[in-house]
Short mmCIF file of C-alpha atoms in Angstrom, two decimals:
data_model
loop_
_atom_site.label_atom_id
_atom_site.label_comp_id
_atom_site.label_asym_id
_atom_site.label_seq_id
_atom_site.Cartn_x
_atom_site.Cartn_y
_atom_site.Cartn_z
CA ILE A 1047 -0.11 -0.11 -0.05
CA LEU A 1048 1.73 3.56 -1.40
CA THR A 1049 0.44 6.91 0.15
CA LEU A 1050 0.70 10.23 -2.13
CA GLN A 1051 3.49 11.35 0.87
CA GLY A 1052 5.50 7.87 1.04
CA CYS A 1053 6.34 7.75 -2.87
CA TYR A 1054 7.38 11.79 -2.03
CA ASP A 1055 9.41 10.32 0.34
CA LEU A 1056 11.13 7.41 -1.50
CA ALA A 1057 11.53 10.05 -4.83
CA ALA A 1058 13.38 12.15 -2.47
CA LYS A 1059 15.89 9.28 -1.53
CA ASN A 1060 15.93 8.64 -4.82
CA ALA A 1061 16.69 11.42 -6.60
CA SER A 1062 20.07 11.85 -8.05
CA ILE A 1063 20.59 15.32 -6.32
CA ALA A 1064 19.87 13.90 -2.88
CA GLY A 1065 23.01 13.49 -1.70
CA GLU A 1066 24.12 17.35 -2.60
CA ALA A 1067 23.49 18.53 0.49
CA GLY A 1068 26.40 16.98 1.98
CA ILE A 1069 28.18 17.55 -0.59
CA TYR A 1070 27.97 21.14 -0.14
CA HIS A 1071 28.64 21.09 3.59
CA SER A 1072 32.01 19.46 2.79
CA ILE A 1073 32.68 22.21 0.45
CA TRP A 1074 31.69 24.58 3.10
CA GLN A 1075 34.25 22.83 5.73
CA LEU A 1076 36.87 22.93 2.91
CA LYS A 1077 36.54 26.47 2.56
CA GLU A 1078 36.37 27.21 6.22
CA LYS A 1079 39.82 25.87 6.63
CA ASN A 1080 41.63 27.45 4.41
CA LEU A 1081 40.45 30.74 5.42
CA THR A 1082 41.08 29.82 9.23
CA SER A 1083 44.37 29.11 7.90
CA SER A 1084 44.90 32.38 6.23
CA TRP A 1085 45.96 33.44 9.94
CA LEU A 1086 48.38 31.51 10.90
CA PRO A 1087 52.02 32.39 9.52
CA THR A 1088 53.48 31.61 6.19
CA LEU A 1089 56.53 30.18 5.72
CA ASP A 1090 58.66 30.41 2.39
CA ALA A 1091 62.51 29.47 1.44
CA ASN A 1092 63.96 31.23 -0.99
CA ALA A 1093 67.24 30.59 -2.80
CA SER A 1094 69.12 32.99 -5.29
CA PHE A 1095 72.42 33.85 -7.15
CA THR A 1096 73.46 37.45 -8.46
CA TYR A 1097 75.98 38.62 -10.39
CA ASN A 1098 76.25 42.55 -10.58
CA SER A 1099 78.67 44.39 -13.01
CA ASP A 1100 79.25 47.08 -11.35
CA ILE A 1101 79.86 47.59 -7.96
CA VAL A 1102 81.12 50.38 -5.18
CA GLU A 1103 85.10 50.48 -5.17
CA PHE A 1104 85.83 51.42 -2.24
CA THR A 1105 89.74 52.46 -2.91
CA ASP A 1106 88.25 54.89 -5.67
CA VAL A 1107 86.05 56.32 -2.81
CA PHE A 1108 88.18 56.78 -0.59
CA SER A 1109 91.61 57.52 -2.26
CA SER A 1110 90.82 61.42 -1.67
CA VAL A 1111 90.75 60.60 2.22
CA PRO A 1112 94.10 62.08 3.80
CA ILE A 1113 94.04 58.82 5.91
CA PRO A 1114 97.03 56.25 4.76
CA GLY A 1115 95.88 52.85 4.19
CA LEU A 1116 92.14 53.55 4.43
CA ALA A 1117 91.67 52.70 1.06
CA ASP A 1118 93.33 49.50 1.10
CA ALA A 1119 91.75 48.24 4.70
CA ILE A 1120 88.29 48.05 3.39
CA PRO A 1121 87.58 45.27 1.22
CA SER A 1122 85.63 45.61 -2.03
CA MET A 1123 82.23 44.49 -2.60
CA PRO A 1124 82.12 41.54 -3.97
CA ASN A 1125 80.71 40.96 -7.62
CA ASP A 1126 78.31 37.60 -6.93
CA GLN A 1127 76.30 37.41 -4.05
CA TYR A 1128 74.67 34.27 -3.14
CA ARG A 1129 71.70 34.10 -0.54
CA LEU A 1130 69.50 31.12 1.13
CA THR A 1131 66.49 32.78 3.22
CA LEU A 1132 63.57 31.55 5.10
CA GLU A 1133 61.30 34.12 5.54
CA ILE A 1134 58.06 34.03 8.01
CA ASN A 1135 55.08 36.66 7.39
CA GLN A 1136 52.14 36.41 10.27
CA MET A 1137 48.60 38.75 9.61
CA LEU A 1138 48.12 40.77 12.57
CA PHE A 1139 44.86 42.94 11.04
CA ASP A 1140 43.07 41.95 8.00
CA GLY A 1141 40.35 44.42 7.92
CA GLY A 1142 37.74 41.62 8.71
CA THR A 1143 38.55 40.64 5.45
CA VAL A 1144 38.54 36.54 6.55
CA ARG A 1145 35.82 37.04 8.63
CA LYS A 1146 33.49 38.28 6.03
CA THR A 1147 35.09 35.83 3.58
CA LYS A 1148 33.36 33.28 5.62
CA ASN A 1149 30.47 35.08 5.57
CA LEU A 1150 30.10 35.31 2.16
CA GLU A 1151 31.01 31.52 1.40
CA GLU A 1152 28.76 30.65 4.38
CA ALA A 1153 25.60 32.36 2.48
CA ALA A 1154 26.65 31.26 -0.92
CA MET A 1155 26.49 27.34 1.02
CA LYS A 1156 22.92 28.47 2.28
CA VAL A 1157 21.88 29.32 -1.49
CA ASN A 1158 23.35 25.97 -2.90
CA LEU A 1159 21.30 24.13 -0.55
CA GLN A 1160 18.30 25.69 -0.91
CA GLN A 1161 18.42 24.92 -4.67
CA THR A 1162 18.65 21.36 -4.11
CA GLU A 1163 15.84 21.62 -1.90
CA THR A 1164 13.67 23.46 -4.40
CA ASP A 1165 14.94 21.05 -7.10
CA LEU A 1166 13.63 18.18 -5.08
CA TYR A 1167 10.28 19.94 -4.36
CA LYS A 1168 9.08 19.94 -7.88
CA ILE A 1169 9.62 16.42 -7.83
CA LYS A 1170 6.37 16.27 -6.20
CA GLY A 1171 4.85 17.45 -9.59
CA GLN A 1172 6.10 14.61 -11.04
CA ILE A 1173 4.89 12.14 -8.85
CA ASN A 1174 1.48 13.71 -8.60
CA SER A 1175 1.25 13.54 -12.39
CA VAL A 1176 1.76 9.66 -12.31
CA TYR A 1177 -0.01 9.05 -8.77
CA PHE A 1178 -3.28 10.58 -9.63
CA SER A 1179 -3.34 9.15 -13.19
CA VAL A 1180 -2.75 5.86 -11.71
CA LEU A 1181 -5.48 6.22 -9.44
CA LEU A 1182 -8.30 7.33 -12.25
CA LEU A 1183 -7.39 4.67 -14.66
CA GLY A 1184 -7.66 2.22 -11.61
CA ARG A 1185 -11.48 3.99 -10.92
CA GLN A 1186 -12.04 3.38 -14.47
CA LYS A 1187 -11.17 -0.08 -15.03
CA GLU A 1188 -13.46 -0.73 -12.40
CA ILE A 1189 -15.95 1.03 -13.46
CA LEU A 1190 -15.47 -0.27 -16.74
CA SER A 1191 -14.89 -4.25 -15.16
CA ASN A 1192 -18.80 -3.80 -13.43
CA TYR A 1193 -20.06 -2.59 -16.59
CA LEU A 1194 -18.82 -5.56 -18.35
CA GLU A 1195 -20.23 -7.70 -16.02
CA VAL A 1196 -23.58 -5.86 -17.00
CA ILE A 1197 -23.20 -6.84 -20.59
CA ASN A 1198 -21.92 -10.46 -20.16
CA ASN A 1199 -25.75 -10.83 -18.27
CA LYS A 1200 -27.23 -8.61 -20.63
CA LEU A 1201 -25.66 -11.36 -23.28
CA ILE A 1202 -26.76 -14.21 -21.43
CA SER A 1203 -30.23 -13.45 -21.37
CA MET A 1204 -30.38 -12.30 -25.50
CA GLN A 1205 -28.65 -15.41 -25.88
CA SER A 1206 -31.66 -17.44 -24.48
CA GLY A 1207 -33.52 -15.28 -26.23
CA VAL A 1208 -31.91 -15.74 -29.67
CA LYS A 1209 -33.21 -19.61 -29.41
CA ASN A 1210 -36.83 -18.70 -27.85
CA GLY A 1211 -36.81 -16.31 -31.11
CA VAL A 1212 -38.17 -13.05 -29.06
CA THR A 1213 -34.92 -11.74 -29.68
CA LEU A 1214 -33.00 -10.29 -32.56
CA ARG A 1215 -29.83 -11.83 -33.59
CA SER A 1216 -28.60 -7.86 -34.00
CA ASP A 1217 -29.78 -7.15 -30.32
CA LEU A 1218 -27.14 -9.75 -29.57
CA ASP A 1219 -24.45 -8.94 -31.80
CA LEU A 1220 -24.39 -5.05 -30.93
CA MET A 1221 -24.14 -6.60 -27.34
CA ALA A 1222 -21.25 -8.80 -28.00
CA SER A 1223 -19.21 -5.83 -30.04
CA GLU A 1224 -20.07 -3.34 -26.75
CA LYS A 1225 -18.26 -6.19 -25.02
CA ILE A 1226 -15.48 -6.67 -27.13
CA ALA A 1227 -15.47 -2.73 -27.27
CA ILE A 1228 -15.05 -2.67 -23.03
CA GLU A 1229 -12.46 -5.17 -23.07
CA GLN A 1230 -10.31 -2.87 -25.87
CA GLN A 1231 -10.66 -0.39 -22.95
CA LEU A 1232 -9.65 -2.11 -20.12
CA TYR A 1233 -6.80 -3.91 -21.86
CA GLU A 1234 -5.43 -0.40 -22.73
CA ILE A 1235 -6.02 0.44 -19.49
CA ASP A 1236 -3.47 -2.13 -18.21
CA LEU A 1237 -1.01 -1.10 -20.72
CA ARG A 1238 -1.25 2.52 -19.94
CA THR A 1239 -1.30 1.46 -15.94
CA ALA A 1240 2.14 -0.66 -16.09
CA SER A 1241 3.72 2.49 -18.31
CA LEU A 1242 2.82 4.42 -15.56
CA PHE A 1243 4.12 2.07 -12.86
CA GLU A 1244 7.68 1.99 -14.77
CA ILE A 1245 7.68 5.27 -14.29
CA MET A 1246 6.80 5.59 -11.08
CA ALA A 1247 9.32 2.90 -9.72
CA ASP A 1248 12.05 5.33 -11.84
CA LEU A 1249 11.38 7.85 -9.78
CA THR A 1250 11.02 6.44 -6.25
CA GLY A 1251 13.61 3.67 -6.70
CA VAL A 1252 11.00 1.12 -5.85
CA GLU A 1253 9.79 -1.50 -8.26
CA ILE A 1254 5.58 -0.80 -8.40
CA GLY A 1255 3.46 -3.36 -9.86
CA SER A 1256 -0.19 -4.06 -10.63
CA GLU A 1257 -0.55 -5.92 -6.85
CA ASP A 1258 0.29 -2.74 -4.85
CA SER A 1259 -2.54 -0.47 -4.47
CA LEU A 1260 -2.54 3.24 -4.20
CA VAL A 1261 -4.25 4.89 -1.40
CA LEU A 1262 -6.21 8.41 -2.82
CA PRO A 1263 -5.24 11.17 -0.33
CA GLN A 1264 -7.52 12.89 1.86
CA VAL A 1265 -6.71 16.32 1.88
CA VAL A 1266 -7.07 18.48 4.35
CA TYR A 1267 -7.45 21.51 2.67
CA VAL A 1268 -7.05 25.02 3.74
CA SER A 1269 -7.45 28.41 2.12
CA SER A 1270 -4.43 30.47 2.73
CA GLY A 1271 -2.62 33.41 0.85
CA ASP A 1272 0.41 32.64 2.80
CA ILE A 1273 3.05 31.22 0.35
CA THR A 1274 6.47 29.42 2.08
CA ARG A 1275 7.57 28.30 -1.62
CA PRO A 1276 11.47 27.04 -1.64
CA GLU A 1277 11.91 29.27 -4.38
CA LEU A 1278 11.02 32.30 -2.73
CA GLU A 1279 13.53 31.58 0.27
CA VAL A 1280 16.25 31.06 -2.56
CA TYR A 1281 15.72 34.68 -3.46
CA ASP A 1282 16.01 35.91 0.25
CA LEU A 1283 19.24 33.95 -0.05
CA LYS A 1284 20.34 35.35 -2.68
CA VAL A 1285 20.03 38.60 -1.37
CA ASP A 1286 21.94 37.41 1.86
CA GLN A 1287 24.62 36.63 -0.45
CA LEU A 1288 25.15 39.87 -2.14
CA GLU A 1289 24.98 41.40 1.60
CA ALA A 1290 27.76 39.32 2.40
CA GLY A 1291 29.33 40.73 -0.99
CA ILE A 1292 29.21 44.17 0.05
CA GLY A 1293 30.48 43.68 3.54
CA LEU A 1294 33.74 41.94 1.94
CA LEU A 1295 34.35 44.60 -0.13
CA GLN A 1296 34.49 47.54 2.90
CA ALA A 1297 36.80 44.69 4.24
CA GLY A 1298 38.85 45.18 1.64
CA ARG A 1299 39.34 48.80 1.72
CA MET A 1300 40.23 48.42 5.62
CA PRO A 1301 43.74 48.75 6.44
CA LYS A 1302 45.95 45.63 7.32
CA ALA A 1303 48.71 45.17 9.66
CA PHE A 1304 51.32 42.12 9.60
CA ALA A 1305 54.54 41.32 10.96
CA PHE A 1306 57.29 39.82 9.00
CA ALA A 1307 61.08 37.77 9.70
CA THR A 1308 63.56 36.67 7.51
CA PHE A 1309 66.51 34.20 8.90
CA GLY A 1310 69.31 33.37 6.12
CA TYR A 1311 72.90 32.15 5.02
CA GLY A 1312 74.87 33.90 2.57
CA ARG A 1313 77.18 36.44 1.06
CA PRO A 1314 77.28 39.11 1.82
CA PRO A 1315 75.14 38.22 4.48
CA GLY A 1316 72.38 40.68 4.96
CA ASN A 1317 73.50 44.60 3.86
CA ASN A 1318 76.83 43.54 5.61
CA PHE A 1319 78.13 44.33 2.29
CA PHE A 1320 81.34 44.71 4.19
CA GLU A 1321 81.67 41.30 4.93
CA ASP A 1322 83.11 38.97 2.26
CA SER A 1323 81.69 35.67 3.80
CA PHE A 1324 79.07 33.04 4.21
CA SER A 1325 77.35 34.13 7.93
CA PRO A 1326 73.84 33.31 9.03
CA TYR A 1327 71.78 36.78 9.26
CA TYR A 1328 68.23 37.28 10.37
CA MET A 1329 65.85 40.67 9.75
CA VAL A 1330 62.39 41.23 11.65
CA GLY A 1331 59.89 44.09 11.13
CA ALA A 1332 56.41 44.73 11.36
CA GLY A 1333 53.91 46.95 8.63
CA ILE A 1334 51.10 48.32 7.35
CA SER A 1335 49.40 48.34 4.69
CA TRP A 1336 46.56 50.62 3.00
CA SER A 1337 45.07 51.27 -0.36
CA ILE A 1338 43.81 54.82 0.18
CA CYS A 1339 42.52 55.12 -3.43
CA ASP A 1340 41.40 52.93 -5.84
CA TRP A 1341 39.83 55.14 -8.18
CA SER A 1342 36.17 54.45 -6.94
CA LYS A 1343 36.97 50.72 -8.17
CA THR A 1344 34.94 49.57 -4.64
CA LYS A 1345 32.51 52.03 -5.12
CA ASN A 1346 31.61 50.82 -8.30
CA GLU A 1347 31.88 47.27 -7.41
CA LYS A 1348 29.66 47.66 -4.56
CA GLN A 1349 26.72 49.17 -6.53
CA GLN A 1350 27.04 46.34 -9.13
CA LEU A 1351 25.57 44.27 -6.02
CA ILE A 1352 23.01 46.64 -5.21
CA LEU A 1353 21.92 46.39 -8.40
CA GLN A 1354 21.94 42.46 -8.45
CA LYS A 1355 20.01 42.66 -5.57
CA GLN A 1356 16.75 44.93 -7.09
CA ILE A 1357 17.04 42.48 -10.31
CA VAL A 1358 16.58 39.48 -7.46
CA LYS A 1359 14.12 41.20 -5.37
CA GLY A 1360 12.11 41.89 -8.64
CA ARG A 1361 12.22 38.24 -9.32
CA LYS A 1362 11.19 37.50 -6.20
CA ALA A 1363 8.21 39.66 -6.50
CA ASP A 1364 7.06 38.36 -9.96
CA LEU A 1365 7.41 34.39 -8.25
CA ALA A 1366 4.92 35.20 -6.02
CA GLY A 1367 2.51 37.23 -8.03
CA ASN A 1368 2.14 34.31 -10.19
CA LEU A 1369 1.89 31.75 -7.54
CA VAL A 1370 -1.15 33.79 -5.74
CA ARG A 1371 -2.65 33.80 -9.00
CA SER A 1372 -2.01 30.17 -9.37
CA LEU A 1373 -3.81 29.50 -5.87
CA ILE A 1374 -6.79 31.75 -6.98
CA THR A 1375 -7.25 30.12 -10.06
CA LYS A 1376 -6.67 26.14 -8.67
CA GLU A 1377 -9.45 27.57 -5.54
CA ALA A 1378 -11.99 28.14 -8.72
CA GLU A 1379 -10.76 24.18 -9.56
CA ILE A 1380 -11.89 22.94 -6.15
CA GLU A 1381 -15.05 25.12 -6.23
CA GLY A 1382 -15.77 23.52 -9.40
CA LEU A 1383 -15.34 19.96 -9.00
CA GLN A 1384 -16.99 20.12 -5.91
CA ALA A 1385 -19.96 21.81 -7.48
CA ALA A 1386 -19.95 18.86 -9.92
CA ILE A 1387 -19.73 15.84 -7.51
CA SER A 1388 -22.76 17.37 -6.19
CA ARG A 1389 -24.14 17.02 -8.90
CA ASP A 1390 -22.50 13.93 -10.39
CA ALA A 1391 -24.23 11.59 -7.42
CA GLU A 1392 -28.15 13.22 -9.15
CA LEU A 1393 -26.95 12.36 -11.97
CA ILE A 1394 -25.80 9.04 -10.98
CA GLU A 1395 -29.36 8.27 -9.27
CA LEU A 1396 -31.18 9.67 -12.45
CA ARG A 1397 -29.34 7.39 -14.80
CA LYS A 1398 -29.96 4.02 -12.55
CA LYS A 1399 -33.74 4.70 -12.87
CA ILE A 1400 -33.17 5.26 -16.97
CA SER A 1401 -31.38 1.83 -17.29
CA ALA A 1402 -33.74 0.19 -15.41
CA SER A 1403 -36.76 1.29 -16.67
CA ALA A 1404 -34.79 0.96 -20.43
CA THR A 1405 -34.42 -2.53 -19.56
CA SER A 1406 -37.82 -3.10 -18.37
CA GLN A 1407 -39.05 -1.21 -22.18
CA TYR A 1408 -36.36 -3.50 -23.84
CA GLU A 1409 -37.63 -6.35 -22.12
CA ASN A 1410 -41.43 -5.62 -23.49
CA GLY A 1411 -40.03 -5.20 -26.53
CA THR A 1412 -40.91 -1.14 -27.17
CA ILE A 1413 -37.07 0.03 -27.39
CA THR A 1414 -34.70 -1.32 -29.21
CA ALA A 1415 -31.37 -2.62 -27.91
CA THR A 1416 -29.45 0.02 -29.41
CA GLU A 1417 -31.51 2.69 -27.30
CA LEU A 1418 -30.95 0.44 -24.34
CA LEU A 1419 -27.27 0.16 -24.88
CA TYR A 1420 -27.30 4.17 -24.52
CA ALA A 1421 -28.70 4.44 -21.37
CA LEU A 1422 -26.31 1.53 -20.05
CA ASN A 1423 -23.68 3.58 -21.68
CA ALA A 1424 -24.92 6.62 -19.81
CA GLU A 1425 -25.21 5.08 -16.41
CA LYS A 1426 -21.85 3.89 -16.47
CA GLN A 1427 -20.66 7.57 -18.25
CA ALA A 1428 -21.75 9.22 -15.40
CA ALA A 1429 -20.20 6.90 -12.69
CA VAL A 1430 -17.14 7.78 -14.89
CA ASN A 1431 -17.29 11.36 -14.48
CA LEU A 1432 -17.29 10.77 -10.96
CA GLU A 1433 -14.91 9.02 -9.79
CA ILE A 1434 -12.68 11.23 -12.13
CA HIS A 1435 -13.71 14.72 -10.50
CA LYS A 1436 -13.46 13.04 -6.96
CA ILE A 1437 -9.56 12.10 -8.31
CA ASP A 1438 -9.21 15.53 -9.62
CA LEU A 1439 -10.38 17.35 -6.35
CA GLU A 1440 -7.85 15.49 -4.60
CA MET A 1441 -5.30 16.21 -6.79
CA ALA A 1442 -6.60 19.89 -7.02
CA LYS A 1443 -6.46 20.27 -3.24
CA VAL A 1444 -2.75 18.86 -3.61
CA GLU A 1445 -1.51 21.17 -6.37
CA TYR A 1446 -2.92 23.88 -3.86
CA MET A 1447 -0.87 22.66 -1.04
CA ASN A 1448 2.09 22.08 -3.15
CA ILE A 1449 1.62 25.68 -4.76
CA SER A 1450 1.56 27.44 -1.55
CA GLY A 1451 4.78 25.19 -0.34
CA LYS A 1452 2.81 23.57 3.02
CA GLU A 1453 2.71 20.00 4.03
CA ILE A 1454 -0.07 17.56 2.70
CA LYS A 1455 -1.81 16.42 6.26
#
């Protein structure tokens, strides 16, 4: 026994996008780790060799100084220089860039997660179409099977009448042709039902066959203009994402403070150009960087994001308006089906009386078999219309709840 909500749940688990939520969370966690590591010191190793064609010749510089031997006492700078360094940099203040970037990435993750929910929500429409089509075919088959039984009884009665010479052979042939037509309709219903079961099995991942029964939902229908569709929340989250982008732009305009240290080994060591041998050295310091003027680049980028927010809000308003109009249309459809069901019940009672009267008249020879068959067909069609309207009513209620984004109870 399958329920509509059960099929929703199975389809949501079976969908290829069902596992995306976990993937998006994993991606976010990896990005967060990388952003957090921005506060850890960076460690870089470098090695270099340079050869300078021109260097300072201290012999020439101090040759005019009247101190005997001074020029010869100062060694010349080497033309070739070697350096092997280990550089450490530590961010002290980033103006909130890392925090704002985390906010932006988290907002992007929420948009992706909600988009996945939206795509999964759309599967409900596919399930509704197949589920109610199966129910409708099942009710039609049930009514046609009962009608076939009536026709078979008429055939038995007519065959006896033909033998006794009180019934025309043409009447028997007419009723036999009606039987064949009904059997053909039943065969076509079985084929269509089997194909729908295959589609349902593909959507839910569960094998479904004729031995399974689908329950016609009795939806608690509540008319309300409140709409909570997941698509609307996607637009809200996109606005939050753009807000986070604006925050990141503002953080990028803040000054940055950092500290650094360099440990090296080379010749000459550090800035000691008078040392002509390989020696270790180090250098430490701190600094501040601040882009005072970016020629309105940040301002223009911020204005772009503000304009994008206007687009997103406009699209949300359009979608909300379309959904409201869909609810109004669906509500009118529900009211129409409820009225049709009331009329169907009255019509069936009348058609039953007409069929009984037609049967009596045919047996008394006052009407033809064609007229009898017309009365029986009319009764059958009235019963079919009632079942169609009942199923359509429940489907309309389900669609109303789905349009509004509410859970079906």
